[in-house]
Each structure stands twice: as structure tokens, then as C-alpha cells.
Amino acid sequence: RYYRAFDEKNKFERMQVNFDHPDAIEWNLLQKHLRSLENGESVDMPVYSYEESTRTGYETVEAAPVIVVEGIFALYERLIDRLDLAVYIAPDPDIRAIRRVRRDVSERNRSIEFAARQYLETTRIMHKKHIRPTKKHADINLDGINHDRFINKVKAYFDRKHQETDKSLKEFI
């Protein structure tokens, strides 16, 4: 949702933007919104169209006791200090590639050729350069397959973090 709008570009030019590079994110707006949510204030979060490769509007999001930040740059250096719990999910690269191409074709109206070429020429390279290095910031590392293991690890993390006040993950579900 926090990809830059690229309003100055036409649709063809926006389709050429490397959205797997950190420069594609509007970091200042994301950080401003996180501060507002942490302070109990609602925000107008961008709605992003992957078919159009631009923002199509805004949606009001109310503050909540738990804020989840997800996405390929969630553990990036500009955010990591704000997170209470950092989870890195790393499925096998072949599975990641298949999921990406399948998603781009079925949900983003891309051709198989476009999605495969983008993965091979951009996504895979950017993952190695910008995403995989953020794994070192994670409190929990997962393979993206075993969901029970994920739930157990998160519960154990919250139980450890909140043991002194007798809180558990149950309060957050």
C-alpha cells in the first residue's frame, strides 16, 4: 500500500518501475502513519492497484492495540526499530517463484511471460540484494510452509515477552 504513486508516469512507464527496490516505497508516509496509529489516531492508508501500478484512493484505518506491518520491506532498516516482533518468512526459492508468477497472472492481470521475465530479471536479484539481508533482524525465522510451527513460535515469543505481566497471545487474538 505504500508504494509511491508515480503519478508523473503513464501506465506503461509505471509497469517498468522496479517495485522490488526500496526506493519504490514512500517511507516518510509509512512512518508517519505508524506513528499516528501508535498514538491511537486513525490514518488514511493508500489503496494500491497492482493492475494499474498506482494508487487508486485511500481507506481510513483505525488504531488498534496490535499493528501488523507486512510486506517484503517490513524488516527493512527504516522500520525495524519500530517493531516489537519481527518475523521473516522464507519459503524455498522455487516455491517463492511459482507463487509470485501464479499471483501476478491470476490477481494482477499479467501474462505468464511478463511475470516470469520480471521474476528472473528483477525480483530474484532484488530479493538477494535487499530482502534476504533483512532476515538478520528477525526474532522468528520461518520456512513459510508449517503454519502450526509459526503459531507456536509467535505464542512462545509473546509468552516470554509478557511473562512478567501474565499476558499471553490469547489477549491479541
PDB file of C-alpha atoms in Angstrom:
ATOM      1  CA  ARG A   1       0.000   0.000   0.000  1.00  0.00           C
ATOM      2  CA  TYR A   2       2.930   2.363   0.463  1.00  0.00           C
ATOM      3  CA  TYR A   3       4.427   2.129  -2.983  1.00  0.00           C
ATOM      4  CA  ARG A   4       4.935   5.602  -4.375  1.00  0.00           C
ATOM      5  CA  ALA A   5       2.108   6.711  -6.659  1.00  0.00           C
ATOM      6  CA  PHE A   6       4.325   7.539  -9.665  1.00  0.00           C
ATOM      7  CA  ASP A   7       1.599   9.914 -10.896  1.00  0.00           C
ATOM      8  CA  GLU A   8       4.068  11.548 -13.272  1.00  0.00           C
ATOM      9  CA  LYS A   9       4.364   8.313 -15.266  1.00  0.00           C
ATOM     10  CA  ASN A  10       1.886   6.746 -17.667  1.00  0.00           C
ATOM     11  CA  LYS A  11       0.729   3.164 -17.110  1.00  0.00           C
ATOM     12  CA  PHE A  12       3.380   1.644 -19.398  1.00  0.00           C
ATOM     13  CA  GLU A  13       6.141   3.556 -17.581  1.00  0.00           C
ATOM     14  CA  ARG A  14       4.741   2.537 -14.180  1.00  0.00           C
ATOM     15  CA  MET A  15       4.812  -1.113 -15.278  1.00  0.00           C
ATOM     16  CA  GLN A  16       8.580  -0.722 -15.773  1.00  0.00           C
ATOM     17  CA  VAL A  17       9.221   0.529 -12.216  1.00  0.00           C
ATOM     18  CA  ASN A  18      11.232  -1.811 -10.029  1.00  0.00           C
ATOM     19  CA  PHE A  19       8.740  -2.326  -7.183  1.00  0.00           C
ATOM     20  CA  ASP A  20      11.150  -4.777  -5.555  1.00  0.00           C
ATOM     21  CA  HIS A  21      13.576  -1.938  -4.760  1.00  0.00           C
ATOM     22  CA  PRO A  22      13.278   0.045  -1.507  1.00  0.00           C
ATOM     23  CA  ASP A  23      13.157   3.328  -3.457  1.00  0.00           C
ATOM     24  CA  ALA A  24       9.667   2.382  -4.658  1.00  0.00           C
ATOM     25  CA  ILE A  25       8.318   2.837  -1.106  1.00  0.00           C
ATOM     26  CA  GLU A  26       7.063   6.153   0.265  1.00  0.00           C
ATOM     27  CA  TRP A  27       8.899   5.683   3.573  1.00  0.00           C
ATOM     28  CA  ASN A  28       8.007   9.059   5.105  1.00  0.00           C
ATOM     29  CA  LEU A  29       4.275   8.456   4.726  1.00  0.00           C
ATOM     30  CA  LEU A  30       4.565   4.906   6.080  1.00  0.00           C
ATOM     31  CA  GLN A  31       6.495   6.069   9.149  1.00  0.00           C
ATOM     32  CA  LYS A  32       4.099   8.975   9.706  1.00  0.00           C
ATOM     33  CA  HIS A  33       1.141   6.574   9.589  1.00  0.00           C
ATOM     34  CA  LEU A  34       2.811   4.142  12.003  1.00  0.00           C
ATOM     35  CA  ARG A  35       3.427   6.988  14.474  1.00  0.00           C
ATOM     36  CA  SER A  36      -0.206   8.078  14.182  1.00  0.00           C
ATOM     37  CA  LEU A  37      -1.505   4.532  14.716  1.00  0.00           C
ATOM     38  CA  GLU A  38       0.800   4.058  17.711  1.00  0.00           C
ATOM     39  CA  ASN A  39      -0.632   7.299  19.147  1.00  0.00           C
ATOM     40  CA  GLY A  40      -4.179   5.986  18.780  1.00  0.00           C
ATOM     41  CA  GLU A  41      -5.013   8.095  15.721  1.00  0.00           C
ATOM     42  CA  SER A  42      -6.661   6.815  12.544  1.00  0.00           C
ATOM     43  CA  VAL A  43      -4.909   7.211   9.182  1.00  0.00           C
ATOM     44  CA  ASP A  44      -5.960   7.388   5.562  1.00  0.00           C
ATOM     45  CA  MET A  45      -3.960   4.490   4.166  1.00  0.00           C
ATOM     46  CA  PRO A  46      -3.360   4.375   0.412  1.00  0.00           C
ATOM     47  CA  VAL A  47      -5.257   1.827  -1.664  1.00  0.00           C
ATOM     48  CA  TYR A  48      -2.914   0.480  -4.315  1.00  0.00           C
ATOM     49  CA  SER A  49      -3.942  -1.102  -7.612  1.00  0.00           C
ATOM     50  CA  TYR A  50      -1.424  -3.605  -8.906  1.00  0.00           C
ATOM     51  CA  GLU A  51      -3.271  -3.759 -12.210  1.00  0.00           C
ATOM     52  CA  GLU A  52      -2.788  -0.012 -12.714  1.00  0.00           C
ATOM     53  CA  SER A  53       0.530   0.183 -10.805  1.00  0.00           C
ATOM     54  CA  THR A  54      -0.632   3.247  -8.890  1.00  0.00           C
ATOM     55  CA  ARG A  55      -2.758   4.422  -6.000  1.00  0.00           C
ATOM     56  CA  THR A  56      -6.477   4.494  -6.589  1.00  0.00           C
ATOM     57  CA  GLY A  57      -7.617   6.154  -3.369  1.00  0.00           C
ATOM     58  CA  TYR A  58      -7.402   5.977   0.410  1.00  0.00           C
ATOM     59  CA  GLU A  59      -9.037   3.914   3.138  1.00  0.00           C
ATOM     60  CA  THR A  60      -9.413   5.019   6.736  1.00  0.00           C
ATOM     61  CA  VAL A  61      -7.742   2.636   9.156  1.00  0.00           C
ATOM     62  CA  GLU A  62      -8.436   2.917  12.881  1.00  0.00           C
ATOM     63  CA  ALA A  63      -5.735   2.467  15.513  1.00  0.00           C
ATOM     64  CA  ALA A  64      -5.699  -0.876  17.337  1.00  0.00           C
ATOM     65  CA  PRO A  65      -3.751  -2.463  20.215  1.00  0.00           C
ATOM     66  CA  VAL A  66      -1.760  -4.571  17.746  1.00  0.00           C
ATOM     67  CA  ILE A  67      -0.417  -3.175  14.482  1.00  0.00           C
ATOM     68  CA  VAL A  68       0.787  -5.635  11.865  1.00  0.00           C
ATOM     69  CA  VAL A  69       3.264  -4.433   9.257  1.00  0.00           C
ATOM     70  CA  GLU A  70       3.679  -6.958   6.465  1.00  0.00           C
ATOM     71  CA  GLY A  71       5.389  -6.986   3.120  1.00  0.00           C
ATOM     72  CA  ILE A  72       8.769  -7.531   1.547  1.00  0.00           C
ATOM     73  CA  PHE A  73      10.254  -4.467   3.254  1.00  0.00           C
ATOM     74  CA  ALA A  74       8.689  -4.992   6.701  1.00  0.00           C
ATOM     75  CA  LEU A  75      12.093  -5.760   8.261  1.00  0.00           C
ATOM     76  CA  TYR A  76      13.942  -3.085   6.339  1.00  0.00           C
ATOM     77  CA  GLU A  77      16.323  -0.837   8.280  1.00  0.00           C
ATOM     78  CA  ARG A  78      13.903   2.118   8.210  1.00  0.00           C
ATOM     79  CA  LEU A  79      11.262   0.144  10.128  1.00  0.00           C
ATOM     80  CA  ILE A  80      12.992  -2.465  12.247  1.00  0.00           C
ATOM     81  CA  ASP A  81      13.393  -0.272  15.345  1.00  0.00           C
ATOM     82  CA  ARG A  82       9.627   0.282  15.467  1.00  0.00           C
ATOM     83  CA  LEU A  83       8.729  -3.414  15.623  1.00  0.00           C
ATOM     84  CA  ASP A  84       8.090  -5.383  18.804  1.00  0.00           C
ATOM     85  CA  LEU A  85       8.184  -8.682  16.944  1.00  0.00           C
ATOM     86  CA  ALA A  86       9.886  -9.289  13.608  1.00  0.00           C
ATOM     87  CA  VAL A  87       9.056 -12.421  11.618  1.00  0.00           C
ATOM     88  CA  TYR A  88      10.920 -13.377   8.444  1.00  0.00           C
ATOM     89  CA  ILE A  89       9.244 -15.928   6.206  1.00  0.00           C
ATOM     90  CA  ALA A  90      11.489 -17.594   3.641  1.00  0.00           C
ATOM     91  CA  PRO A  91       9.944 -20.356   1.576  1.00  0.00           C
ATOM     92  CA  ASP A  92      12.106 -22.329  -0.830  1.00  0.00           C
ATOM     93  CA  PRO A  93      13.110 -20.078  -3.787  1.00  0.00           C
ATOM     94  CA  ASP A  94      11.331 -22.339  -6.302  1.00  0.00           C
ATOM     95  CA  ILE A  95       8.097 -22.147  -4.306  1.00  0.00           C
ATOM     96  CA  ARG A  96       8.516 -18.372  -3.973  1.00  0.00           C
ATOM     97  CA  ALA A  97       8.926 -18.031  -7.754  1.00  0.00           C
ATOM     98  CA  ILE A  98       5.904 -20.197  -8.530  1.00  0.00           C
ATOM     99  CA  ARG A  99       3.730 -18.323  -6.014  1.00  0.00           C
ATOM    100  CA  ARG A 100       4.828 -14.969  -7.416  1.00  0.00           C
ATOM    101  CA  VAL A 101       4.138 -15.864 -11.055  1.00  0.00           C
ATOM    102  CA  ARG A 102       0.817 -17.508 -10.171  1.00  0.00           C
ATOM    103  CA  ARG A 103      -0.266 -14.444  -8.152  1.00  0.00           C
ATOM    104  CA  ASP A 104       0.789 -11.961 -10.840  1.00  0.00           C
ATOM    105  CA  VAL A 105      -1.135 -13.856 -13.508  1.00  0.00           C
ATOM    106  CA  SER A 106      -4.321 -14.535 -11.522  1.00  0.00           C
ATOM    107  CA  GLU A 107      -4.569 -11.389  -9.366  1.00  0.00           C
ATOM    108  CA  ARG A 108      -2.641  -8.704 -11.248  1.00  0.00           C
ATOM    109  CA  ASN A 109      -3.636  -9.485 -14.812  1.00  0.00           C
ATOM    110  CA  ARG A 110      -0.061 -10.086 -16.002  1.00  0.00           C
ATOM    111  CA  SER A 111       0.904 -12.504 -18.723  1.00  0.00           C
ATOM    112  CA  ILE A 112       2.902 -15.575 -17.736  1.00  0.00           C
ATOM    113  CA  GLU A 113       5.755 -14.314 -19.910  1.00  0.00           C
ATOM    114  CA  PHE A 114       5.782 -10.887 -18.210  1.00  0.00           C
ATOM    115  CA  ALA A 115       5.601 -12.356 -14.694  1.00  0.00           C
ATOM    116  CA  ALA A 116       8.338 -14.922 -15.355  1.00  0.00           C
ATOM    117  CA  ARG A 117      10.628 -12.374 -17.022  1.00  0.00           C
ATOM    118  CA  GLN A 118      10.105  -9.893 -14.172  1.00  0.00           C
ATOM    119  CA  TYR A 119      10.925 -12.556 -11.607  1.00  0.00           C
ATOM    120  CA  LEU A 120      14.104 -13.636 -13.385  1.00  0.00           C
ATOM    121  CA  GLU A 121      15.342 -10.148 -14.319  1.00  0.00           C
ATOM    122  CA  THR A 122      14.332  -8.146 -11.247  1.00  0.00           C
ATOM    123  CA  THR A 123      12.596  -9.859  -8.354  1.00  0.00           C
ATOM    124  CA  ARG A 124      15.149 -12.602  -7.752  1.00  0.00           C
ATOM    125  CA  ILE A 125      18.055 -10.129  -7.861  1.00  0.00           C
ATOM    126  CA  MET A 126      16.327  -7.614  -5.580  1.00  0.00           C
ATOM    127  CA  HIS A 127      15.456 -10.378  -3.121  1.00  0.00           C
ATOM    128  CA  LYS A 128      19.117 -11.320  -2.787  1.00  0.00           C
ATOM    129  CA  LYS A 129      20.226  -7.687  -2.522  1.00  0.00           C
ATOM    130  CA  HIS A 130      17.523  -6.050  -0.376  1.00  0.00           C
ATOM    131  CA  ILE A 131      15.157  -8.593   1.170  1.00  0.00           C
ATOM    132  CA  ARG A 132      17.206 -11.616   2.254  1.00  0.00           C
ATOM    133  CA  PRO A 133      19.670  -9.434   4.247  1.00  0.00           C
ATOM    134  CA  THR A 134      16.787  -8.256   6.472  1.00  0.00           C
ATOM    135  CA  LYS A 135      16.479 -11.808   7.807  1.00  0.00           C
ATOM    136  CA  LYS A 136      19.130 -10.950  10.400  1.00  0.00           C
ATOM    137  CA  HIS A 137      16.652  -8.565  12.072  1.00  0.00           C
ATOM    138  CA  ALA A 138      14.028 -11.269  12.662  1.00  0.00           C
ATOM    139  CA  ASP A 139      13.054 -12.556  16.070  1.00  0.00           C
ATOM    140  CA  ILE A 140      11.489 -15.582  14.354  1.00  0.00           C
ATOM    141  CA  ASN A 141      12.526 -17.180  11.047  1.00  0.00           C
ATOM    142  CA  LEU A 142      10.107 -19.485   9.257  1.00  0.00           C
ATOM    143  CA  ASP A 143      10.048 -21.558   6.090  1.00  0.00           C
ATOM    144  CA  GLY A 144       6.589 -20.353   5.034  1.00  0.00           C
ATOM    145  CA  ILE A 145       5.125 -23.858   4.991  1.00  0.00           C
ATOM    146  CA  ASN A 146       4.492 -25.078   8.540  1.00  0.00           C
ATOM    147  CA  HIS A 147       1.771 -22.778   9.921  1.00  0.00           C
ATOM    148  CA  ASP A 148       1.449 -24.621  13.256  1.00  0.00           C
ATOM    149  CA  ARG A 149       5.138 -24.016  13.867  1.00  0.00           C
ATOM    150  CA  PHE A 150       4.568 -20.318  13.182  1.00  0.00           C
ATOM    151  CA  ILE A 151       1.683 -20.049  15.644  1.00  0.00           C
ATOM    152  CA  ASN A 152       3.651 -21.905  18.312  1.00  0.00           C
ATOM    153  CA  LYS A 153       6.715 -19.698  17.835  1.00  0.00           C
ATOM    154  CA  VAL A 154       4.699 -16.477  17.985  1.00  0.00           C
ATOM    155  CA  LYS A 155       2.833 -17.655  21.082  1.00  0.00           C
ATOM    156  CA  ALA A 156       6.105 -18.602  22.785  1.00  0.00           C
ATOM    157  CA  TYR A 157       7.574 -15.213  21.873  1.00  0.00           C
ATOM    158  CA  PHE A 158       4.605 -13.302  23.343  1.00  0.00           C
ATOM    159  CA  ASP A 159       4.560 -15.501  26.423  1.00  0.00           C
ATOM    160  CA  ARG A 160       8.273 -14.771  27.028  1.00  0.00           C
ATOM    161  CA  LYS A 161       7.885 -11.030  26.346  1.00  0.00           C
ATOM    162  CA  HIS A 162       4.865 -10.584  28.570  1.00  0.00           C
ATOM    163  CA  GLN A 163       5.548 -13.169  31.269  1.00  0.00           C
ATOM    164  CA  GLU A 164       6.036 -10.525  33.974  1.00  0.00           C
ATOM    165  CA  THR A 165       2.502  -9.163  33.468  1.00  0.00           C
ATOM    166  CA  ASP A 166       0.934 -12.582  32.843  1.00  0.00           C
ATOM    167  CA  LYS A 167      -0.214 -11.633  29.342  1.00  0.00           C
ATOM    168  CA  SER A 168      -0.361 -14.180  26.590  1.00  0.00           C
ATOM    169  CA  LEU A 169      -1.137 -14.266  22.901  1.00  0.00           C
ATOM    170  CA  LYS A 170      -4.773 -15.086  23.731  1.00  0.00           C
ATOM    171  CA  GLU A 171      -5.351 -11.410  24.540  1.00  0.00           C
ATOM    172  CA  PHE A 172      -4.383 -10.436  21.000  1.00  0.00           C
ATOM    173  CA  ILE A 173      -6.431 -12.967  19.048  1.00  0.00           C
TER     174      ILE A 173
END
